[in-house]
Short mmCIF file of C-alpha atoms in Angstrom, two decimals:
data_model
loop_
_atom_site.label_atom_id
_atom_site.label_comp_id
_atom_site.label_asym_id
_atom_site.label_seq_id
_atom_site.Cartn_x
_atom_site.Cartn_y
_atom_site.Cartn_z
CA MET J 1 -36.29 2.09 -15.70
CA PRO J 2 -33.00 0.69 -14.46
CA LEU J 3 -29.49 2.04 -15.94
CA PRO J 4 -27.40 -0.50 -17.25
CA PHE J 5 -23.99 1.89 -16.31
CA LEU J 6 -25.20 1.15 -12.30
CA THR J 7 -25.85 -1.82 -12.51
CA ALA J 8 -22.13 -2.67 -13.99
CA ASP J 9 -21.23 -0.35 -11.02
CA ARG J 10 -22.79 -2.50 -8.68
CA ALA J 11 -21.73 -6.33 -10.16
CA PHE J 12 -18.26 -4.65 -9.75
CA ASP J 13 -18.92 -3.52 -5.60
CA THR J 14 -18.29 -7.10 -4.28
CA ALA J 15 -16.68 -7.84 -1.56
CA ASP J 16 -14.29 -10.71 -2.98
CA ASP J 17 -11.34 -10.18 -4.50
CA VAL J 18 -11.00 -13.28 -6.57
CA ALA J 19 -8.27 -12.73 -9.40
CA LEU J 20 -9.38 -13.12 -13.39
CA PRO J 21 -8.36 -16.04 -15.54
CA HIS J 22 -6.05 -14.02 -16.95
CA ASP J 23 -4.48 -12.32 -14.93
CA ASP J 24 -0.74 -12.39 -14.65
CA ARG J 25 0.58 -14.27 -11.09
CA ASP J 26 4.01 -13.11 -11.68
CA ARG J 27 3.21 -9.45 -11.98
CA TRP J 28 3.70 -7.74 -8.55
CA ARG J 29 0.47 -6.45 -7.33
CA ARG J 30 -1.07 -4.85 -3.79
CA PRO J 31 -3.60 -7.43 -2.20
CA TYR J 32 -5.53 -4.22 -0.81
CA ARG J 33 -6.93 -1.43 -2.12
CA PRO J 34 -4.71 1.87 -0.40
CA GLY J 35 -6.34 3.63 2.51
CA PRO J 36 -8.50 7.50 2.81
CA TRP J 37 -5.67 8.60 4.95
CA ARG J 38 -3.33 8.03 2.43
CA VAL J 39 -5.27 8.76 -1.13
CA GLY J 40 -5.74 11.89 1.16
CA ALA J 41 -2.15 12.67 1.85
CA ALA J 42 -1.41 12.60 -1.47
CA ALA J 43 -3.99 14.51 -2.85
CA LEU J 44 -2.51 17.09 -0.44
CA LEU J 45 0.82 17.11 -1.73
CA LEU J 46 -0.03 16.94 -5.19
CA LEU J 47 -2.02 20.11 -4.93
CA LEU J 48 0.81 21.61 -3.30
CA ALA J 49 2.52 20.61 -6.30
CA SER J 50 0.02 22.49 -7.99
CA TYR J 51 1.04 25.48 -6.32
CA VAL J 52 4.75 25.22 -6.83
CA LEU J 53 4.76 24.40 -10.22
CA PHE J 54 2.63 27.59 -10.71
CA ALA J 55 4.99 30.12 -8.67
CA ALA J 56 7.49 28.31 -11.10
CA VAL J 57 5.87 29.57 -13.47
CA ILE J 58 5.27 32.70 -12.17
CA ILE J 59 9.03 33.26 -11.34
CA ALA J 60 10.38 32.01 -14.58
CA ALA J 61 8.24 34.98 -16.35
CA THR J 62 9.34 37.87 -13.76
CA ALA J 63 12.72 36.49 -12.18
CA SER J 64 15.46 34.50 -13.10
CA LEU J 65 15.77 31.11 -14.55
CA SER J 66 17.50 29.45 -12.16
CA SER J 67 15.17 30.36 -9.51
CA ALA J 68 12.43 28.87 -11.68
CA GLY J 69 14.32 26.16 -12.28
CA THR J 70 14.89 25.57 -8.54
CA VAL J 71 10.91 25.76 -7.52
CA PHE J 72 10.42 23.47 -10.70
CA ALA J 73 13.01 20.91 -9.27
CA ILE J 74 10.97 21.27 -5.83
CA ALA J 75 7.41 20.69 -7.18
CA LEU J 76 8.86 17.71 -9.14
CA VAL J 77 10.31 16.16 -5.16
CA VAL J 78 7.32 16.93 -4.36
CA VAL J 79 5.16 15.05 -6.79
CA ALA J 80 7.46 12.05 -6.85
CA GLY J 81 7.48 12.47 -3.02
CA ALA J 82 3.00 11.74 -3.57
CA LEU J 83 3.43 9.25 -5.89
CA ARG J 84 6.02 7.25 -3.75
CA LEU J 85 3.38 7.52 -1.02
CA LEU J 86 0.96 5.95 -3.51
CA ARG J 87 2.91 3.26 -3.77
CA MET J 88 3.87 2.38 -0.67
CA GLY J 89 2.76 -1.09 0.94
CA VAL J 90 3.08 -4.70 0.56
CA TRP J 91 2.88 -6.44 -2.64
CA VAL J 92 3.15 -9.87 -3.80
CA SER J 93 3.87 -11.90 -7.17
CA ALA J 94 4.83 -15.49 -7.42
CA ARG J 95 8.52 -14.38 -6.93
CA GLY J 96 7.78 -13.26 -3.70
CA LEU J 97 6.78 -10.83 -0.69
CA ARG J 98 7.87 -6.74 -1.63
CA GLN J 99 6.87 -4.20 1.38
CA VAL J 100 7.42 -0.67 0.33
CA VAL J 101 8.47 2.39 2.57
CA PHE J 102 8.69 5.53 1.69
CA LEU J 103 12.69 5.33 1.06
CA SER J 104 13.34 2.18 1.00
CA THR J 105 12.28 -1.14 -0.88
CA ARG J 106 12.91 -4.73 0.53
CA THR J 107 11.74 -7.75 -1.19
CA THR J 108 11.59 -11.10 0.27
CA PRO J 109 11.37 -14.18 -2.06
CA TRP J 110 8.57 -17.26 -1.06
CA GLU J 111 11.40 -19.42 -0.38
CA GLN J 112 12.68 -17.47 2.24
CA VAL J 113 9.18 -17.14 4.04
CA ASP J 114 8.27 -19.56 6.93
CA VAL J 115 5.10 -18.42 7.87
CA VAL J 116 3.38 -14.52 7.35
CA ARG J 117 0.77 -14.42 10.52
CA THR J 118 -1.75 -12.02 12.24
CA VAL J 119 -0.94 -11.04 15.92
CA GLN J 120 -2.56 -9.05 18.17
CA GLN J 121 -0.35 -6.44 19.80
CA PRO J 122 0.85 -2.74 20.39
CA VAL J 123 0.87 -1.40 16.84
CA ARG J 124 2.00 2.95 15.79
CA TRP J 125 -1.18 5.17 14.75
CA LEU J 126 -0.52 6.44 11.45
CA GLY J 127 3.46 5.48 11.65
CA LEU J 128 3.94 7.92 14.55
CA PRO J 129 5.49 6.87 17.42
CA ARG J 130 1.84 6.57 19.39
CA THR J 131 1.12 3.10 19.77
CA VAL J 132 -2.15 2.06 19.99
CA GLN J 133 -3.78 -1.92 20.15
CA GLY J 134 -4.36 -3.69 17.23
CA GLN J 135 -3.89 -6.45 15.04
CA ALA J 136 -0.46 -6.66 12.66
CA LEU J 137 0.25 -8.77 9.62
CA VAL J 138 4.16 -9.97 10.89
CA LEU J 139 6.74 -11.85 7.90
CA ALA J 140 8.68 -14.55 10.10
CA PRO J 141 11.42 -14.81 7.51
CA GLN J 142 13.41 -18.69 7.45
CA GLY J 143 16.44 -19.10 10.01
CA ARG J 144 15.63 -15.70 11.56
CA SER J 145 15.94 -15.84 14.92
CA ALA J 146 12.67 -15.27 17.22
CA GLN J 147 12.91 -10.97 17.55
CA SER J 148 10.04 -9.62 16.33
CA PRO J 149 10.25 -8.63 12.83
CA PRO J 150 8.39 -5.35 11.68
CA PRO J 151 4.95 -5.44 10.43
CA LEU J 152 3.96 -5.92 6.96
CA LEU J 153 0.27 -4.29 7.56
CA THR J 154 -1.54 -2.97 10.71
CA SER J 155 -5.16 -2.40 11.10
CA HIS J 156 -3.81 1.52 12.10
CA ASN J 157 -2.23 1.93 9.28
CA ALA J 158 -2.43 4.85 6.12
CA ASP J 159 -4.66 2.03 4.29
CA PHE J 160 -6.48 0.79 7.22
CA LEU J 161 -7.74 3.75 9.50
CA GLY J 162 -11.19 4.95 8.62
CA ARG J 163 -11.80 1.99 7.05
CA ASP J 164 -13.78 -0.90 8.65
CA ARG J 165 -12.17 -4.14 10.72
CA LEU J 166 -12.89 -6.60 7.35
CA ALA J 167 -10.78 -4.87 5.17
CA PHE J 168 -7.54 -5.47 7.10
CA ASP J 169 -8.78 -8.79 7.89
CA ARG J 170 -9.32 -9.67 3.86
CA ALA J 171 -5.49 -7.97 2.95
CA ALA J 172 -4.00 -9.99 5.91
CA ASP J 173 -6.22 -13.31 4.52
CA SER J 174 -5.10 -12.59 1.16
CA VAL J 175 -1.26 -12.21 1.54
CA GLU J 176 -1.38 -15.20 3.32
CA ALA J 177 -3.24 -17.07 0.72
CA TRP J 178 -1.02 -15.75 -1.26
CA ALA J 179 2.00 -16.85 1.25
CA ALA J 180 0.78 -20.53 1.79
CA GLU J 181 0.41 -21.05 -1.95
CA TYR J 182 3.92 -19.80 -3.19
CA ARG J 183 5.85 -21.08 0.05
CA ARG J 184 4.42 -25.21 -0.37
CA GLY J 185 5.05 -24.94 -4.69
#
C-alpha cells in the first residue's frame, strides 16, 4: 500500500538543485543547505538561550526587574548570535555574491568578479587555527593583486564537514555557475 506523503517526500529528495521557473533571481539565496555542525551549534545556543530566558523569569519573580532585564538582554544576544550563525555563508543573486561571516557581510557585484574557482589548498578546520588539506572556493575580484583571497567556502567548514564530498562540489559548482551566468551579462 503506497503512502502518498512518502512518495511526495521522495520526489523532493533529488540531488539536482534546479531553480524553479517562478523563482525570483534578484532575491538573495544560499545555493546549499547549512551543514550539521552549523545547525547543531545554533541549536545548542538556542537551548542555552532558553535556559537563560527561564532564569530571567525566575529572577523577575524573585529579585529586581533590573537584574531580570540584564539576564533577558543576555538571552537576546545569545538568540541573535544563533540566528547570525545560521545566516553565515555564501549568498548569490542577480546583483552579486555576498559572503556573510559572523560579524560582517561583504557584497561583491558581479561586474567586479574576475573569476570564481575551486582550488586545492590548506584550509581551516571548522574555522579554527588548525589547517588541513582540502578544497576552497575562492573569488578573485577584478583589478586586485595576485595575493590569495580568503576562501568563500571550504570543504572543512561548518557547512560541509561531516557531509559527503559531493555536497561541497555541488555548492561550488552552483556558485561558479551563478558567476559564469552573471559576469557575462
